[in-house]
Coordinates of C-alpha atoms and ligand atoms in Angstrom, one line a residue:
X6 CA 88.1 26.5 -24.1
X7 CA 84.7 25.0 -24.9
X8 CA 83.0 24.5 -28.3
X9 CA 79.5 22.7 -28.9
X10 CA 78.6 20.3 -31.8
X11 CA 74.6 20.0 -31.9
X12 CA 73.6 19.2 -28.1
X13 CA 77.3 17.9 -27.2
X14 CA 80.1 19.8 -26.6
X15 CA 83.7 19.9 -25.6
X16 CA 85.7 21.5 -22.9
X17 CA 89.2 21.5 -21.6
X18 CA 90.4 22.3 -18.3
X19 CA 93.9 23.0 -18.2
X20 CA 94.6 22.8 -14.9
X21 CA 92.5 19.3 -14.3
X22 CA 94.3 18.1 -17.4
X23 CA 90.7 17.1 -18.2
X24 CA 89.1 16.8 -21.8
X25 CA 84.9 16.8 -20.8
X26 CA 82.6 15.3 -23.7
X27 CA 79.0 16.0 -22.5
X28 CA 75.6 15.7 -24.6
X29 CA 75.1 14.0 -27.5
X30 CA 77.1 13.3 -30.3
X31 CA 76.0 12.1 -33.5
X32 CA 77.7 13.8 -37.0
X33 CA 76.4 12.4 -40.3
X34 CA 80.1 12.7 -41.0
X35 CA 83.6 13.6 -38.9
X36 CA 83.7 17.1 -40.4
X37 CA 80.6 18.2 -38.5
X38 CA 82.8 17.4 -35.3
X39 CA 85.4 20.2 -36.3
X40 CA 84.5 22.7 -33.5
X41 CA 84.8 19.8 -31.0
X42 CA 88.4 18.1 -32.6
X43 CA 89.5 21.7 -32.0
X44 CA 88.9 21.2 -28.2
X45 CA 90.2 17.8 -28.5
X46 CA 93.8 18.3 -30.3
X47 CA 94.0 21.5 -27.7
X48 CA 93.7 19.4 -24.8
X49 CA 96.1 16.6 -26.4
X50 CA 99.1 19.1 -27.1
X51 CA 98.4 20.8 -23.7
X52 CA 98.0 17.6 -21.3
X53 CA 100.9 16.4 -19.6
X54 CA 101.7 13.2 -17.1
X55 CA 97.9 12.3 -16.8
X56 CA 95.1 13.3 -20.0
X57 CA 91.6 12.6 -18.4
X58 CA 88.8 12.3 -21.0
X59 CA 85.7 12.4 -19.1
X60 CA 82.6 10.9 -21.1
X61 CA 80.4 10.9 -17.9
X62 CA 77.8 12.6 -18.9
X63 CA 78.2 11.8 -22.6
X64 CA 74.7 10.5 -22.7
X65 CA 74.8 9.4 -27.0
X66 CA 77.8 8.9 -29.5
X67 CA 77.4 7.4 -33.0
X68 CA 80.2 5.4 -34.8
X69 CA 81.7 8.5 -36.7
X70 CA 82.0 10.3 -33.9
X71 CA 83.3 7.3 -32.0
X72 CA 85.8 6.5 -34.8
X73 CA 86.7 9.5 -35.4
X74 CA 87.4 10.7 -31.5
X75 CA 89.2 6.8 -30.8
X76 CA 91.8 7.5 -33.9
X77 CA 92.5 11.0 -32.1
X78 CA 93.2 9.2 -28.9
X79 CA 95.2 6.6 -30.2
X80 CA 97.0 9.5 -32.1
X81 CA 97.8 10.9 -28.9
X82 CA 99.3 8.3 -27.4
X83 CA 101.5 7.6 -30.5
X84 CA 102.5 10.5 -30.8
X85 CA 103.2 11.4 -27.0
X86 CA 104.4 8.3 -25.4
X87 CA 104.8 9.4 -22.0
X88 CA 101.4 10.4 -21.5
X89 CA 98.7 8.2 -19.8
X90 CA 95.3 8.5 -20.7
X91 CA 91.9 7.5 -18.6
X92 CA 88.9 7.7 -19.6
X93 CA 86.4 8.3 -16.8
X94 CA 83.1 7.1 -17.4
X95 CA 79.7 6.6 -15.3
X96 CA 78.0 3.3 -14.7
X97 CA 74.8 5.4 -15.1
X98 CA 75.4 5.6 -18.7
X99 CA 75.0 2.0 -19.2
X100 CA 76.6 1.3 -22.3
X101 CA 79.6 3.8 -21.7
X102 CA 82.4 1.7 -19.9
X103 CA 81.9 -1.6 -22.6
X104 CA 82.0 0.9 -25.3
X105 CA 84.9 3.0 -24.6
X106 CA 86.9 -0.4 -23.2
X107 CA 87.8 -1.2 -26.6
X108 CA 90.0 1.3 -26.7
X109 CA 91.9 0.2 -23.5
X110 CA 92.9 -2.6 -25.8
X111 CA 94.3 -0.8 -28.3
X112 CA 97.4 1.2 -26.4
X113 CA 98.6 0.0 -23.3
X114 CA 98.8 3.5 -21.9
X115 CA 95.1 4.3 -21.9
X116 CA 93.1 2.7 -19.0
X117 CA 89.9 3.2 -18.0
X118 CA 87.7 3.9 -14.7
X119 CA 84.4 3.5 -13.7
X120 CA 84.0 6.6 -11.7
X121 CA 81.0 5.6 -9.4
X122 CA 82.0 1.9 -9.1
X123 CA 83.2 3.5 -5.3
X124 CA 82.5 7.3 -5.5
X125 CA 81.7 8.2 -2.1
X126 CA 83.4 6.3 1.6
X127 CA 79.6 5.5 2.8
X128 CA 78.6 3.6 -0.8
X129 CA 79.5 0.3 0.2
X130 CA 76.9 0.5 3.4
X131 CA 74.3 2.9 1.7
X132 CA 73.9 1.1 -1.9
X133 CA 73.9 -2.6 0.1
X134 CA 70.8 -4.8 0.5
X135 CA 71.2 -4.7 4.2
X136 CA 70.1 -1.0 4.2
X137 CA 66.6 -1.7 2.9
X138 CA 65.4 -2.7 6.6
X139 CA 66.8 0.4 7.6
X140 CA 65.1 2.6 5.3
X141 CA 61.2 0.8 5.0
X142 CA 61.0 1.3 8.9
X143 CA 62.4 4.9 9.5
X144 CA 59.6 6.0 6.3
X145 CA 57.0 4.3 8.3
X146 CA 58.0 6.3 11.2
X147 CA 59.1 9.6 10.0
X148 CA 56.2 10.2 7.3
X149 CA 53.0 11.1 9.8
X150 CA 55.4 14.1 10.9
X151 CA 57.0 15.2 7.6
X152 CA 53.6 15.0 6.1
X153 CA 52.2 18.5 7.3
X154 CA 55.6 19.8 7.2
X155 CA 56.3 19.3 3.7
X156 CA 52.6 21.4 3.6
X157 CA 54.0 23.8 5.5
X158 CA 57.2 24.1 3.6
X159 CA 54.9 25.0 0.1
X160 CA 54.1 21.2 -1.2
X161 CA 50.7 20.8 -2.7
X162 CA 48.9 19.0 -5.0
X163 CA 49.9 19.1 -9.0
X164 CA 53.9 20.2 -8.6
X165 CA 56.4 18.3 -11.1
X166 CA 58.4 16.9 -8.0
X167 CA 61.6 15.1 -7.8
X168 CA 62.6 12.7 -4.7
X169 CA 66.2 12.6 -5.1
X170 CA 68.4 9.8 -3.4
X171 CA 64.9 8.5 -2.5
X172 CA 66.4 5.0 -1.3
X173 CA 63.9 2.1 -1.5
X174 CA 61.5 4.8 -3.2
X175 CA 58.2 4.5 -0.2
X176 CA 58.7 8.0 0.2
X177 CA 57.7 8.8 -3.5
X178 CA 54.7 6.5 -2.9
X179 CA 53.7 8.3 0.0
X180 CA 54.4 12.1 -2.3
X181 CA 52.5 10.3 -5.1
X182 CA 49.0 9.2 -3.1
X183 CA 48.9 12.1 -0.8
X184 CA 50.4 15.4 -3.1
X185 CA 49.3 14.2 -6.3
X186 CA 52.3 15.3 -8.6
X187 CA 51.8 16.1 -12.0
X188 CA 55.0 14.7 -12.4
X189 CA 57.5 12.8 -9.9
X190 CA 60.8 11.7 -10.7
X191 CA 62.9 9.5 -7.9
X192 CA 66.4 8.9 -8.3
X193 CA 69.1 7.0 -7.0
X194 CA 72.3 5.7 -7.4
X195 CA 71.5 1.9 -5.2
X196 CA 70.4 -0.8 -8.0
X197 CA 69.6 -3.2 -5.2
X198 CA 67.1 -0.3 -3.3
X199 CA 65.6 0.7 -6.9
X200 CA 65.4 -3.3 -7.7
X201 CA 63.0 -3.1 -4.5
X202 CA 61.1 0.5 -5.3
X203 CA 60.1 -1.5 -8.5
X204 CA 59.1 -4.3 -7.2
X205 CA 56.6 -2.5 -4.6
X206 CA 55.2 -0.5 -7.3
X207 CA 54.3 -3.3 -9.3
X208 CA 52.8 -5.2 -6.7
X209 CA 51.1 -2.6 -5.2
X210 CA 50.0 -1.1 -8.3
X211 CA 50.9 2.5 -8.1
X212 CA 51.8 4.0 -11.2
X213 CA 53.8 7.4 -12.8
X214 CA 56.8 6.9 -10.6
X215 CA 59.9 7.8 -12.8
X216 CA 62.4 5.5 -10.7
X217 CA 65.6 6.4 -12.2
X218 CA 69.1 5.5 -11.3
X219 CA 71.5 8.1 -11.3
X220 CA 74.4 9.6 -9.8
X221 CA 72.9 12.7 -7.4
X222 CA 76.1 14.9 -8.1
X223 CA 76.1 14.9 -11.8
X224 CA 72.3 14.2 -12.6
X225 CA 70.9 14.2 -16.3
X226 CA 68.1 15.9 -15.3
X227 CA 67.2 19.4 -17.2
X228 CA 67.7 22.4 -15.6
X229 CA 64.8 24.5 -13.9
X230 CA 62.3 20.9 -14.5
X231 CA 60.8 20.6 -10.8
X232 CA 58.7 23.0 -8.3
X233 CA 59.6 21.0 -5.5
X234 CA 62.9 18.8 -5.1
X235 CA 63.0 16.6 -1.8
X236 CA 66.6 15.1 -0.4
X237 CA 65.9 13.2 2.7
X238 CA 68.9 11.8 4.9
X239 CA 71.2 11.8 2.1
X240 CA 73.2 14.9 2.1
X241 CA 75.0 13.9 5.2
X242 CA 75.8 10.4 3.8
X243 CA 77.4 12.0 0.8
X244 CA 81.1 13.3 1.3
X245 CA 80.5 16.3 -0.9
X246 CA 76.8 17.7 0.3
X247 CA 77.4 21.1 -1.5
X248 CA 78.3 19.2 -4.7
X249 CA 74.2 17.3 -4.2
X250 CA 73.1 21.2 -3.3
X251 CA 74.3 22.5 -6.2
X252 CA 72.3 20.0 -8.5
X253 CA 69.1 20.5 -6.4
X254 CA 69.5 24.0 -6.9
X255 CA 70.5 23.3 -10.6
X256 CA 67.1 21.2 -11.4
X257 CA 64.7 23.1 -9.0
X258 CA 63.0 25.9 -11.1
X259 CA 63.3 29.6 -10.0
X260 CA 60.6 30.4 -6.9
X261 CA 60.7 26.4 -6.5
X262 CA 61.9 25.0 -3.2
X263 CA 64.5 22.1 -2.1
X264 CA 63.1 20.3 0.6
X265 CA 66.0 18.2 2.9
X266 CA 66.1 16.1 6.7
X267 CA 69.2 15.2 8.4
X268 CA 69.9 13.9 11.3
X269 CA 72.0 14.5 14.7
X270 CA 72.3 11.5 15.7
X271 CA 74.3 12.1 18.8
X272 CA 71.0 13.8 19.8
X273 CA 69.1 10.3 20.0
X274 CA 67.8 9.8 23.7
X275 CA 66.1 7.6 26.1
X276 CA 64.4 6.6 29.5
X277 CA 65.9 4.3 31.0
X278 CA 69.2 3.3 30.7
X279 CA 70.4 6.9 29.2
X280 CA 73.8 7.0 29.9
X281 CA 74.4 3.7 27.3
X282 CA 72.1 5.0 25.1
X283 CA 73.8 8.4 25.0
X284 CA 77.2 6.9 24.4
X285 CA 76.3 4.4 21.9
X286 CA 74.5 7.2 19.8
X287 CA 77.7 9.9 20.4
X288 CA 80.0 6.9 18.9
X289 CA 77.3 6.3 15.9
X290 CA 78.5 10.6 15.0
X291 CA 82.2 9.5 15.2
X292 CA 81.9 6.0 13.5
X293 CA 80.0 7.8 10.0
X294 CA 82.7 10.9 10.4
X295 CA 85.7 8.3 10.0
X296 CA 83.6 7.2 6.9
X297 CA 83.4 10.8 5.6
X298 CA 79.6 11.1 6.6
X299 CA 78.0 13.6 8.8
X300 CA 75.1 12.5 10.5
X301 CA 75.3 15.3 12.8
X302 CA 74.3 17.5 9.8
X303 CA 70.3 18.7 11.0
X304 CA 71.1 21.8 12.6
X305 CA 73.7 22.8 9.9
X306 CA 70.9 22.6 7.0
X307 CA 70.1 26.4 7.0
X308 CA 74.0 27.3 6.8
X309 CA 74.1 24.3 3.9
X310 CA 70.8 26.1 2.0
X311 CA 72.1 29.8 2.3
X312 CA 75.3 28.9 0.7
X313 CA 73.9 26.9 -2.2
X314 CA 72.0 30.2 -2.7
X315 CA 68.5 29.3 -1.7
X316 CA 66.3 32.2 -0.1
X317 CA 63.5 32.4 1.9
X318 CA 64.6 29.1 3.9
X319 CA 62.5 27.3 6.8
X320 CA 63.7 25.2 9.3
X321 CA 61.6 22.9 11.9
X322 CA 62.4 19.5 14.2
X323 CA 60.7 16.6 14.8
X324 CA 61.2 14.1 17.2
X325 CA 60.3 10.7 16.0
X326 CA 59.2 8.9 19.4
X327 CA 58.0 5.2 20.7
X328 CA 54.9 7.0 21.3
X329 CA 53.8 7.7 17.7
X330 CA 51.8 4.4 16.6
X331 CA 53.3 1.0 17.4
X332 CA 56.6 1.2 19.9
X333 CA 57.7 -1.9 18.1
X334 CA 58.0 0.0 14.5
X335 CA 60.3 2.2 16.5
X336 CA 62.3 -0.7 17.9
X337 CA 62.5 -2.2 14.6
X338 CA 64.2 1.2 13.1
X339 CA 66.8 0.9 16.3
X340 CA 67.6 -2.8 15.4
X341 CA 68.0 -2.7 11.6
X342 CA 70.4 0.4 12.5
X343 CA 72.4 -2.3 15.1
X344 CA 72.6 -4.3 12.5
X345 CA 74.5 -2.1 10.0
X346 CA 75.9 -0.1 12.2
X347 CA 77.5 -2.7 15.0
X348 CA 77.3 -5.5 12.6
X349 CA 79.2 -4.0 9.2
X350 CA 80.4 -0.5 9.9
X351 CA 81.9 -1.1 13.0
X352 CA 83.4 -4.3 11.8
X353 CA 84.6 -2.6 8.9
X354 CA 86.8 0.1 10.8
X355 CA 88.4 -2.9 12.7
X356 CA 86.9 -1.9 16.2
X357 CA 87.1 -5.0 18.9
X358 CA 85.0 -6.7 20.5
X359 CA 84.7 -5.4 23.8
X360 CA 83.9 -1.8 22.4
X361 CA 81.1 -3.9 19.7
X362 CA 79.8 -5.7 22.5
X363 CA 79.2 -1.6 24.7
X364 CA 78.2 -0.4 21.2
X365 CA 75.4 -3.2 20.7
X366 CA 74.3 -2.8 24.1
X367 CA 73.5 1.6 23.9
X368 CA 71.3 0.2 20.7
X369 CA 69.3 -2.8 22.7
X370 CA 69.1 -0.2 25.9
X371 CA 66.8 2.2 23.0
X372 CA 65.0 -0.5 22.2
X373 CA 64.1 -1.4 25.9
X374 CA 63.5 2.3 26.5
X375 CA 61.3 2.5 23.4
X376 CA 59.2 -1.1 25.0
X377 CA 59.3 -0.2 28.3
X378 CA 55.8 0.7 29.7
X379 CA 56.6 3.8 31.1
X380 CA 59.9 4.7 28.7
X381 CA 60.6 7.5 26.2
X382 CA 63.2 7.0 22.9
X383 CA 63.0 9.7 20.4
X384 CA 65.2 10.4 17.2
X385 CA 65.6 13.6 16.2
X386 CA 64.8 15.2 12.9
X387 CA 65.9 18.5 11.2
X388 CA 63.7 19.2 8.2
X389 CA 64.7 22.6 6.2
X390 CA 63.5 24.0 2.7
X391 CA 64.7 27.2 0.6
X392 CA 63.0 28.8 -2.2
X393 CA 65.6 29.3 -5.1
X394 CA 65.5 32.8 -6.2
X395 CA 63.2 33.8 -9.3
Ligands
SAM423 C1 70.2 7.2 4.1 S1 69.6 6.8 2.5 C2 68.1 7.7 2.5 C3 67.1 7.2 1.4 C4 65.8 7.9 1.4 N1 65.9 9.3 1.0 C5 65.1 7.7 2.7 O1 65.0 8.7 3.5 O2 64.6 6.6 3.0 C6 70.7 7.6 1.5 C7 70.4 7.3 0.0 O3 71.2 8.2 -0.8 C8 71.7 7.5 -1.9 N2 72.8 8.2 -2.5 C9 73.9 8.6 -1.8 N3 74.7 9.3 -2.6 C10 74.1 9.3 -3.8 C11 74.4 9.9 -5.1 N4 75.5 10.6 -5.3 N5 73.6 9.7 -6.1 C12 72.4 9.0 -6.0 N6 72.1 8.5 -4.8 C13 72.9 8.6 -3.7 C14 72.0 6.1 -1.4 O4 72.0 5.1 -2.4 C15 70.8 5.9 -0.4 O5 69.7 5.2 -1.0

């Protein structure tokens, strides 16, 4: 059952035992909500154990249709006292959670949850300070490569483009002063890596960058907005990648393209001292599965595009090597990922010491590889793009 009240509407999923408030809501009095109270008293008499009232993407409410919704609520509650109510809201609508928290105050049986306060297994890692090392060296290394790729994948000069879970956002610099959007948007959902993207901007003085934070899976962007949508190692730090592919597909307009990299990470190699190397990097694969995140995604990128109903798709690798520019840039990307990896993640899943200490040591025998005068460390890249139908 769904019914709409100027841009906001209501729906009820039965089976969910879920009450979704979307859009805007803003009567000039509570009979213009009608349609929407229908909704509402519908999901109250059919909910049972558990009555969700989601308000994440309920971007604007007014007092009357605060009021008005809150004394329904309450009603509920009064009326059925074995029923629990949560309402599930989104940090990225800022005002949301301190807003609908006065009515956790008013019954006892109604709670509330930040839903993205700890959405996804990697977000802890991912959305910390301690990734930005990670993420300003492997731009510096990966973007002489991706550059005449993205060309070749359709990108040129004067698209609308959005850069979606663009990280510490030099990747949108990089879109914005050689492809010239007419329009780029970058979004994340890391307040400490946007925090920085800002900050860079500002000093560097590169303006028209929509930094926006935002939760990839449920974004507020329009449909059909953007020519040419860019996901760049993210899908396989997400636990639900077709959920993200769904939304690319949702905001790319038709004959547009999605543009995404992944990795494959048990793929990382190097001369000398291979065998470490090798096993450090097949343990990286199996430490991110056990946190629900697939880094050995790459190859599976045309499989992910066909399903989310993408045509036309184009696949190509890239090895990121000691041997493109400065050895120590690539060095630098293998000791920020020790750092996370041996010196959080690891830590985090309880491993001991001993198997730290072997981890640790396949990372350091990269970096000697990647210094060594006559050694070879690469890092493998799977870049892939469909067109979504017109
Ligand atoms: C490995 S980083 C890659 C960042 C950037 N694309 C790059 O290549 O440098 C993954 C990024 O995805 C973001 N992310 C993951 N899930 C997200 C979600 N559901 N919504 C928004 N951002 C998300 C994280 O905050 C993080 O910045």
């Amino acid at each position: 059952m769904k019914r709409v009240a100027g841009s906001g509407s209501a729906a009820y999923d039965n089976g969910a035992n879920e009450l979704l408030l979307t859009g805007t809501l803003r009567p000039h009095d509570p009979g213009d909500l009608n349609e929407i109270l229908v909704v509402v008293e519908h999901g109250i008499a059919s909910a049972r154990g558990t009555f969700y009232v989601n308000v994440k993407r309920l971007v604007h409410i007014n007092t009357t249709a605060y009021r008005t919704l809150a004394a329904r609520i309450l009603y509920a509650c009064q009326s059925k006292p074995d029923l629990r109510v949560v309402i599930v809201t989104s940090s990225v609508v800022a005002w949301s959670a301190r807003l609908f928290s006065h009515l956790v105050g008013l019954h006892e049986n109604i709670s509330l949850k930040v839903y993205d306060s700890a959405f996804y297994p990697g977000q802890t890692f991912v959305e910390n300070e301690s990734f930005i090392p990670i993420l300003r060296t492997q731009t510096k290394m990966t973007w002489r490569h991706e550059q005449p790729i993205l060309a070749r994948h359709g990108l040129v000069p004067g698209l609308a483009v959005a850069d979606i879970c663009c990280g510490i956002g030099d990747f949108a610099v990089l879109l914005k002063k050689e492809f010239r959007p007419s329009r780029l948007v970058a979004l994340d959902h890391s307040a400490a890596s946007l925090a920085y993207a800002r900050r860079v901007v500002a000093e560097i003085g590169v303006q028209g960058i929509e930094y926006t934070y935002g939760d990839a899976s449920q974004m507020l962007l329009e449909d059909n907005s953007f020519d040419f949508v860019t996901c760049r190692h993210s899908l396989q730090i997400f636990d639900r990648p077709e959920v993200l592919l769904k939304e690319l597909f949702r905001i790319c307009k038709p004959g547009g393209r999605v543009y995404i990299t992944n990795e494959k990470n048990s793929h990382c190699l190097g001369e000398p001292r291979s065998e470490s190397i090798q096993w450090t990097y097949t343990e990286v694969a199996k430490l991110f599965a056990f946190f629900d995140m697939d880094v050995e995604m790459g190859p599976k990128g045309i499989r992910l595009l066909a399903n989310a109903g993408f045509d036309q798709i184009q696949m190509e690798t890239f090895m990121v090597t000691n041997h493109d520019g400065d050895p120590q840039d690539f060095a630098d990307v293998i000791s920020a990922w020790e750092n996370v990896y041996a010196g959080e993640m690891a830590v985090k899943r309880g491993d001991d010491p001993e198997f730290i200490d072997r981890f640790r040591k396949g990372f350091q025998d990269h970096m000697f590889a990647a210094l060594h005068r006559s050694g070879y460390a690469g890092w493998p890249i799977w870049a892939a793009s469909g067109r979504k139908p017109l």
